[in-house]
XYZ file of C-alpha atoms in Angstrom:
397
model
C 101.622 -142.949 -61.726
C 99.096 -140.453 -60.357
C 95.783 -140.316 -62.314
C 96.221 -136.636 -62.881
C 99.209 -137.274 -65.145
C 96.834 -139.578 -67.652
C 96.703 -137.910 -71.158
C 94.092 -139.939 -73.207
C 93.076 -138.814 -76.379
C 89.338 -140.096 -77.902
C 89.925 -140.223 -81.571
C 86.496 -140.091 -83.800
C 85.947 -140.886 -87.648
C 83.751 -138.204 -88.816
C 80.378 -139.533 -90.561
C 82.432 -142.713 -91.037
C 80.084 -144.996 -93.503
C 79.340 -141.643 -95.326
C 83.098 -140.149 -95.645
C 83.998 -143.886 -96.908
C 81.221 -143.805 -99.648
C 82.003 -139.807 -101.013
C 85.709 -141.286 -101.185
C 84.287 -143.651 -104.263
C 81.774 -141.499 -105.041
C 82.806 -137.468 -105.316
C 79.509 -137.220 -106.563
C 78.180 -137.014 -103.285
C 79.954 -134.311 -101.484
C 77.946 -131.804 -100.212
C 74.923 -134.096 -100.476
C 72.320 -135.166 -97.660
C 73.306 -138.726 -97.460
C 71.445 -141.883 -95.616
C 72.912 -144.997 -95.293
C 70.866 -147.811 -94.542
C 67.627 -150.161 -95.182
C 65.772 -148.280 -98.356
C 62.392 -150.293 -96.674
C 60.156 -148.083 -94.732
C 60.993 -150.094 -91.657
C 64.407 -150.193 -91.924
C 66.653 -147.740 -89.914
C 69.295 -145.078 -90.473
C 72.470 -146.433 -89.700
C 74.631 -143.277 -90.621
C 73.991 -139.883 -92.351
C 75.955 -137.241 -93.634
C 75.728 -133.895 -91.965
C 74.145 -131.976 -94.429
C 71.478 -134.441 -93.427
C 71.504 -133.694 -89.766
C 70.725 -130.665 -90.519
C 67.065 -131.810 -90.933
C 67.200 -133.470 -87.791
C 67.500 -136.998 -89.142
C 69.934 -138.936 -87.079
C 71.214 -142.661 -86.433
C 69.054 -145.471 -85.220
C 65.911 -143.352 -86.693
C 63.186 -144.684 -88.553
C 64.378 -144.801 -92.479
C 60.552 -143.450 -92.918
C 60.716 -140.838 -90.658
C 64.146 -139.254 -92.173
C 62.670 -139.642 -96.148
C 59.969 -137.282 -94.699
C 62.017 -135.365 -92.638
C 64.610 -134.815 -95.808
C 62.964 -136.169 -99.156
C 66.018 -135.475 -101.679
C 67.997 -137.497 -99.453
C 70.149 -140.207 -101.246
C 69.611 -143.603 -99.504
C 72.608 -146.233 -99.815
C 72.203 -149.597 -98.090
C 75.738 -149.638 -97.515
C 78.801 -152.267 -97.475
C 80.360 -153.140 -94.588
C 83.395 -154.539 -96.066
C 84.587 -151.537 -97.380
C 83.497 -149.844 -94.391
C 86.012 -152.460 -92.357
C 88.888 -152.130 -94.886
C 89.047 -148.605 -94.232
C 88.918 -148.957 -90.685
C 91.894 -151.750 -90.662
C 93.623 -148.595 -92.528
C 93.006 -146.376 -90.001
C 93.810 -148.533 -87.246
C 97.287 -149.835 -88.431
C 98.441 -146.006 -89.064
C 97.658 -145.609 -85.314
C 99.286 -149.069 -84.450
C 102.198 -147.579 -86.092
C 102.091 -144.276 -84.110
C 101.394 -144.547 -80.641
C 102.484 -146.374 -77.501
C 99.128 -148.232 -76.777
C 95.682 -147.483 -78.095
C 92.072 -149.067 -77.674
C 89.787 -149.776 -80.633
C 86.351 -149.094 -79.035
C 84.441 -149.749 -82.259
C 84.678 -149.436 -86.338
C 85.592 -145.786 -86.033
C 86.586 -145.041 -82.333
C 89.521 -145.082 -80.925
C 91.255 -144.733 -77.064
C 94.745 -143.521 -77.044
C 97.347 -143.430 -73.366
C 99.970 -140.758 -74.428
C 100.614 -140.821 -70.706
C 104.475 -139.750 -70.051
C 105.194 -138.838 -73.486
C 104.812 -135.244 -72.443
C 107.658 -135.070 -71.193
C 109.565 -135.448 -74.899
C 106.995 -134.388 -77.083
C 103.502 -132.230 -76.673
C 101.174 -134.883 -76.452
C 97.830 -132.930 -77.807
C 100.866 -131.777 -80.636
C 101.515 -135.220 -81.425
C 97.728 -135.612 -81.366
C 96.573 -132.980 -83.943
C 100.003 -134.592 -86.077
C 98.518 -137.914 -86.114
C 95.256 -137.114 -87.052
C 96.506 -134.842 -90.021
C 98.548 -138.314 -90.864
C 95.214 -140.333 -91.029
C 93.376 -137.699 -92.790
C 96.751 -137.395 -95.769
C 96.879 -141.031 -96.197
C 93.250 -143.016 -95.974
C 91.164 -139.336 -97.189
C 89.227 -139.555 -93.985
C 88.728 -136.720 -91.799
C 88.728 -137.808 -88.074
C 88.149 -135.795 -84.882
C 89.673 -135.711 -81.343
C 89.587 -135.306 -77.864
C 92.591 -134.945 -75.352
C 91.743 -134.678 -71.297
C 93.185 -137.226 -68.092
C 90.480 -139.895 -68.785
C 88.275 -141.404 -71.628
C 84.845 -139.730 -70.756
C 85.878 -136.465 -70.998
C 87.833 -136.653 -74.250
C 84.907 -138.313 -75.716
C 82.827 -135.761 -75.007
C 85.423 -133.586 -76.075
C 85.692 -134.911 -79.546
C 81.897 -134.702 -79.909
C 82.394 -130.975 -79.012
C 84.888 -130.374 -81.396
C 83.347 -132.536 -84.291
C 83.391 -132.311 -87.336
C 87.038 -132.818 -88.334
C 88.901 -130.771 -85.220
C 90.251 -131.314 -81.881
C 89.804 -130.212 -78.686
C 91.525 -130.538 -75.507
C 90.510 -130.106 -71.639
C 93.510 -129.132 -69.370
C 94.035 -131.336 -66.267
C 91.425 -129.569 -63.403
C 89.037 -127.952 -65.844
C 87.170 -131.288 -66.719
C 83.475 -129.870 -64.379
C 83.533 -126.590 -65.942
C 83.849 -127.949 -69.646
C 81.135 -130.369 -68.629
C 78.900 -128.205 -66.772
C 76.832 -126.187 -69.594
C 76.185 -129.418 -71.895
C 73.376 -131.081 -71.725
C 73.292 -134.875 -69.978
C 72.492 -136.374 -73.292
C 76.029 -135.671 -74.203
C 77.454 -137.600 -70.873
C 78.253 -141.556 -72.319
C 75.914 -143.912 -71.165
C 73.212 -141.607 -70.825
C 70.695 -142.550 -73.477
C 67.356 -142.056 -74.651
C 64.833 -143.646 -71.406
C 67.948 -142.646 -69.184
C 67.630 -138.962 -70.099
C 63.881 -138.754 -70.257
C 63.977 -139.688 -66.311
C 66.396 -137.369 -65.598
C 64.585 -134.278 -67.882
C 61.361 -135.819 -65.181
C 63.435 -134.790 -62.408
C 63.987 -131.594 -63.766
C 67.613 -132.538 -64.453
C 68.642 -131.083 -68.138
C 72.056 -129.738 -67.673
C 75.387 -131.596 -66.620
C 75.955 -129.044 -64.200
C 72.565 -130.216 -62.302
C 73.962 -133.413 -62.050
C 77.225 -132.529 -60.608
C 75.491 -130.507 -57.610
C 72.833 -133.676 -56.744
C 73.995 -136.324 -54.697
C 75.245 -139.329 -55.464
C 72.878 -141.053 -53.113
C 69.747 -140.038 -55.141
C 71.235 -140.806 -58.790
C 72.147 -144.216 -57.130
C 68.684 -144.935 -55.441
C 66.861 -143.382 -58.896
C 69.340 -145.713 -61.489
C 70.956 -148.434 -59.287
C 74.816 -149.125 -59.323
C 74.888 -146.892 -62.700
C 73.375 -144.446 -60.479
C 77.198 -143.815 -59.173
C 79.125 -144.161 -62.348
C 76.370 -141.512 -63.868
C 77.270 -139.000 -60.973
C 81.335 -139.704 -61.780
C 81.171 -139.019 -65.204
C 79.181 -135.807 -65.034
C 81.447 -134.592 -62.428
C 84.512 -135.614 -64.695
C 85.570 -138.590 -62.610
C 86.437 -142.090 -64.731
C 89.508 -144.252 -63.804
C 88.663 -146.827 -66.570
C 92.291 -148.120 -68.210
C 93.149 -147.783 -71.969
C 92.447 -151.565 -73.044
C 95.241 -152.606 -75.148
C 93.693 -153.292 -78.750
C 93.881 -157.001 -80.063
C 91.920 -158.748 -82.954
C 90.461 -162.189 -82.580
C 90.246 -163.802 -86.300
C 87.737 -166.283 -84.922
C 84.808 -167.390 -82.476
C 84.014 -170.884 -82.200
C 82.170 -173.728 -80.476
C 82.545 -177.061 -80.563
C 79.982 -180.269 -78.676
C 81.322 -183.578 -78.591
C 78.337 -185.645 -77.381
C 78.760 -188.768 -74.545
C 76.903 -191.329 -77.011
C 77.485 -190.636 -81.337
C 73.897 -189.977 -82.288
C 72.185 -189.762 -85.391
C 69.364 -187.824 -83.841
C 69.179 -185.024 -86.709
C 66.566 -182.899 -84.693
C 68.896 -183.058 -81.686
C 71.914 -182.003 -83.246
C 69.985 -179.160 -84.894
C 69.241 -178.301 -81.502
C 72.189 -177.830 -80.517
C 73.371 -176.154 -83.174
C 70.708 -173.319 -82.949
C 71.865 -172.971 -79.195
C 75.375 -172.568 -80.024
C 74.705 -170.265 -83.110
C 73.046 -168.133 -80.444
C 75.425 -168.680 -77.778
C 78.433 -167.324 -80.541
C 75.879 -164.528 -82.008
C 75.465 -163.105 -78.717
C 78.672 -162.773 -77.633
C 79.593 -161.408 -81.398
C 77.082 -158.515 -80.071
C 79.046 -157.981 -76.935
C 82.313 -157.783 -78.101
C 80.669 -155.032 -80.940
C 81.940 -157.445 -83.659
C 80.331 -158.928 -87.011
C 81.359 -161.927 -89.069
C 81.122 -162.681 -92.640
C 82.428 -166.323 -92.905
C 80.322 -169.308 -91.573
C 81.894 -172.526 -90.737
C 80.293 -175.907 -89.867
C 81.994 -179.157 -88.667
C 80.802 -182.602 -87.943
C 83.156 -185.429 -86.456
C 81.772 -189.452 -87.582
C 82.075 -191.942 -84.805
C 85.459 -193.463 -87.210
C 86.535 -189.671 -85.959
C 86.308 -188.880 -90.131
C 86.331 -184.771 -90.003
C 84.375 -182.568 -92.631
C 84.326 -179.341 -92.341
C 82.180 -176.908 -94.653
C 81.528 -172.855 -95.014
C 80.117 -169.855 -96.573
C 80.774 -166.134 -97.148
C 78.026 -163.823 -95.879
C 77.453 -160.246 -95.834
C 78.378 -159.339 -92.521
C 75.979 -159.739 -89.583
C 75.694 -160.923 -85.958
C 72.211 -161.793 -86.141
C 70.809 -164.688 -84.799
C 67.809 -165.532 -87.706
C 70.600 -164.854 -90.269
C 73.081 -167.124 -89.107
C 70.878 -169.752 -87.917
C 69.645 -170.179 -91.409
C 73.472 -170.472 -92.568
C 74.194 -172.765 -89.906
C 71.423 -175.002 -90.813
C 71.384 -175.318 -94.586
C 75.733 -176.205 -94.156
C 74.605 -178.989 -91.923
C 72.331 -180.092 -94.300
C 74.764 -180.129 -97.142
C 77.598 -181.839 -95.127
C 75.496 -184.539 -93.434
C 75.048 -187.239 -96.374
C 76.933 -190.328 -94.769
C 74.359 -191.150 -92.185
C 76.475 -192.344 -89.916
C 76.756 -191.823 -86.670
C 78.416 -188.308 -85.225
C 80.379 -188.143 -82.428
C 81.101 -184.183 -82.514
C 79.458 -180.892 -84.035
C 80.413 -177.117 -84.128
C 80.072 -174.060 -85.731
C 82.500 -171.099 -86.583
C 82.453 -167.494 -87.165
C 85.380 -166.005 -89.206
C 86.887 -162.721 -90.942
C 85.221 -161.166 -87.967
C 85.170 -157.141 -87.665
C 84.863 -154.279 -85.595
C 80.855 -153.019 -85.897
C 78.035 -153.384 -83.558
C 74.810 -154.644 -84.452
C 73.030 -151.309 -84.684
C 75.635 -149.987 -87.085
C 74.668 -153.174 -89.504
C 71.310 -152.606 -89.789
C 71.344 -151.961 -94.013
C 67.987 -154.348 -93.794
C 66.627 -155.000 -90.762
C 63.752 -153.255 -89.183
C 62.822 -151.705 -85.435
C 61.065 -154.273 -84.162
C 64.111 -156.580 -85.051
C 66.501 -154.261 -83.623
C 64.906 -153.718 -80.108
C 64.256 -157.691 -80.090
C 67.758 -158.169 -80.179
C 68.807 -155.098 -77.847
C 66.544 -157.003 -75.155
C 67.433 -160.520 -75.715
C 71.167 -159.337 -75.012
C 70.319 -157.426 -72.111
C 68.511 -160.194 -70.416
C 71.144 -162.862 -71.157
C 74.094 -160.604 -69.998
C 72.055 -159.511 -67.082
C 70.954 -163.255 -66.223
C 73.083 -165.575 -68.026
C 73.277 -167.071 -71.292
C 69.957 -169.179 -72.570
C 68.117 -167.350 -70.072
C 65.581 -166.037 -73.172
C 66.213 -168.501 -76.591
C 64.743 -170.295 -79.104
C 62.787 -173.137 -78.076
C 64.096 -175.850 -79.946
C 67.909 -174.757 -77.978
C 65.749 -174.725 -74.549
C 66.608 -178.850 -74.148
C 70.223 -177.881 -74.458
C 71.593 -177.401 -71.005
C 73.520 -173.721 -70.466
C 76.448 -175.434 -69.091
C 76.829 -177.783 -71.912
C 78.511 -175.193 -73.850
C 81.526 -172.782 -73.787
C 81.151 -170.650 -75.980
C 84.920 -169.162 -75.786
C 85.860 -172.862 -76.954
C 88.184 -172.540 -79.539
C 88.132 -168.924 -80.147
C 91.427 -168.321 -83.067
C 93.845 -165.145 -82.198
């Protein structure tokens, strides 16, 4: 099939944590709304748009928006209510469509390629989101265009709670006038380089060559040019849930070395928390396991709040292996567990962390997925060799 019969649609909860909280709370329609840490160095992780309005936005300084908007209501925020309503959401479009991606808590990627020959597909589009605004309360925007950039941007454009679609050959002029802060990928230190080069507009970037955006930015250099110009070939990824992340260490001699084996458990708590990050997913259910050298199997675990976090989960991790260790004998095989796991990066879970936590985290994960796991850990995981682990080992479907 030729890429300019692709019809993908970008589907977009509008002011997701906030919609879910005015659907328990009427009280606070209409309202400026924060959701996040109430601590002066915690961080927004949502906000209504009555509260945009002030300029406050996500990822800012919790300080900076209670000056920015002081009869704003602050709400930490709870992220299992925030994931029920998402699993709502998603099975109405598992129900609906042909194949769809679930990009995070509240995006979604859907290939109505071919169905236009039976049906309209921005019709059936505008349908389905009137079908997940009837049933769930939640008003959702959208995007329709030949690939996933553009109807992203699209469904920013046409935000809050409408659609928007970019006929096949018009993608460069609808992308033109906006500025490059709307292009995906293009973030904050990204955008202050280009506004240095004198670049503002998406329209700038379409007319430079490739060549310099590559030498200026690398290989993203390219992909930066592509999108501004319209161009992305990336696939609709079929959407599919694991239930479970896991690692497990089975060592070549039992031990009874309890500073080892916390060791090791550190490193794989890391090893799982970073790839929780990756994959834009959060778990609420802790598991620990140890194996005896008469291969006797206890296994014990805790509900959290969720988080991918390593100091949170490292504390879980520890204090089950202290509670399950009471034989002293010794143990042939260790590992940890993450369960109920759910759609939500770590920036969007930030009810009580602060910034310096966040951008600690933000480089640790660039580092390691730029140079390998356990390049950058803790230093009690350092003796733990990289290739001792795998940290897809056991993952549940």
């Amino acid at each position: 099939m030729t890429p300019e019969n692709r019809k993908i649609v970008h589907m977009d909860l509008d002011s997701f944590f906030v919609s879910v909280e005015r659907l328990y709370d009427n009280r606070l329609n209409g309202k400026p709304i924060l959701i996040g840490g109430s601590g002066d160095r915690g961080v927004v992780a949502s906000c209504s748009y009555e509260a945009r309005k002030f300029g406050i936005h996500s990822a800012m300084p919790m300080r900076t928006a209670k000056q920015l908007c002081p009869g704003a209501l602050i709400i930490r925020g709870d992220f299992e209510k925030y994931s029920q309503k998402s699993h709502d959401v998603t099975e109405i479009i598992r129900e609906d469509v042909p194949l769809f991606e679930k990009s995070s808590i509240d995006e979604f990627y859907i290939d109505y390629t071919g169905m236009d020959r039976f049906f309209g597909c921005f019709k059936m589009a505008k349908e389905l989101r009137q079908r997940i605004l009837q049933e769930t309360g939640l008003s959702i925007s959208l995007g329709l265009s030949e690939n996933k950039t553009v109807s992203k941007v699209a469904t920013g454009e046409a935000k809050p709670d409408n659609s928007k679609e970019i006929p096949f050959g018009l993608e460069k002029p609808f992308l033109a006038p906006l500025s490059v802060r709307k292009i995906p990928m293009i973030g904050e230190k990204t955008s202050h380089t280009l506004y240095n080069m004198g670049v503002k507009k998406v329209h700038t970037l379409q007319t430079m060559p490739s060549e310099l955006l590559e030498a200026t930015f690398g290989k993203n250099g390219r992909i930066i040019w592509e999108k501004a110009n319209g161009i992305d070939r990336s696939l609709v990824t079929p959407y599919s849930e694991a239930k479970s992340i896991s690692s497990e260490n089975t060592f070549e001699q039992d031990t009874i070395d309890v500073k080892m084996l916390e060791s090791h458990l550190i490193a794989m708590t890391e090893q799982l928390a970073s790839k929780l990050r990756q994959k834009q997913q959060l778990t609420a259910c802790v598991s620990v396991k140890i194996r005896y050298s008469d291969f006797d199997t206890h296994t014990t675990q805790q509900r959290i709040p969720y988080t991918s976090t390593d100091h949170t989960l490292i504390t879980v991790v520890k204090e089950l292996f202290k509670k399950l260790y009471n034989r002293r004998m010794l143990i042939r095989l260790i590992g940890v567990r993450f369960s109920s796991l759910v759609h939500g990066n770590y920036q969007i879970n930030l009810f009580e962390d602060s910034e310096e936590q966040i951008r600690l985290y933000q480089a640790l994960d660039r580092l390691n997925i730029k140079y390998g796991d356990k390049t950058v850990c803790r230093a009690i995981g350092m003796q733990v060799g990289r290739r001792r682990f795998n940290p897809f080992n056991g993952m549940g479907i």
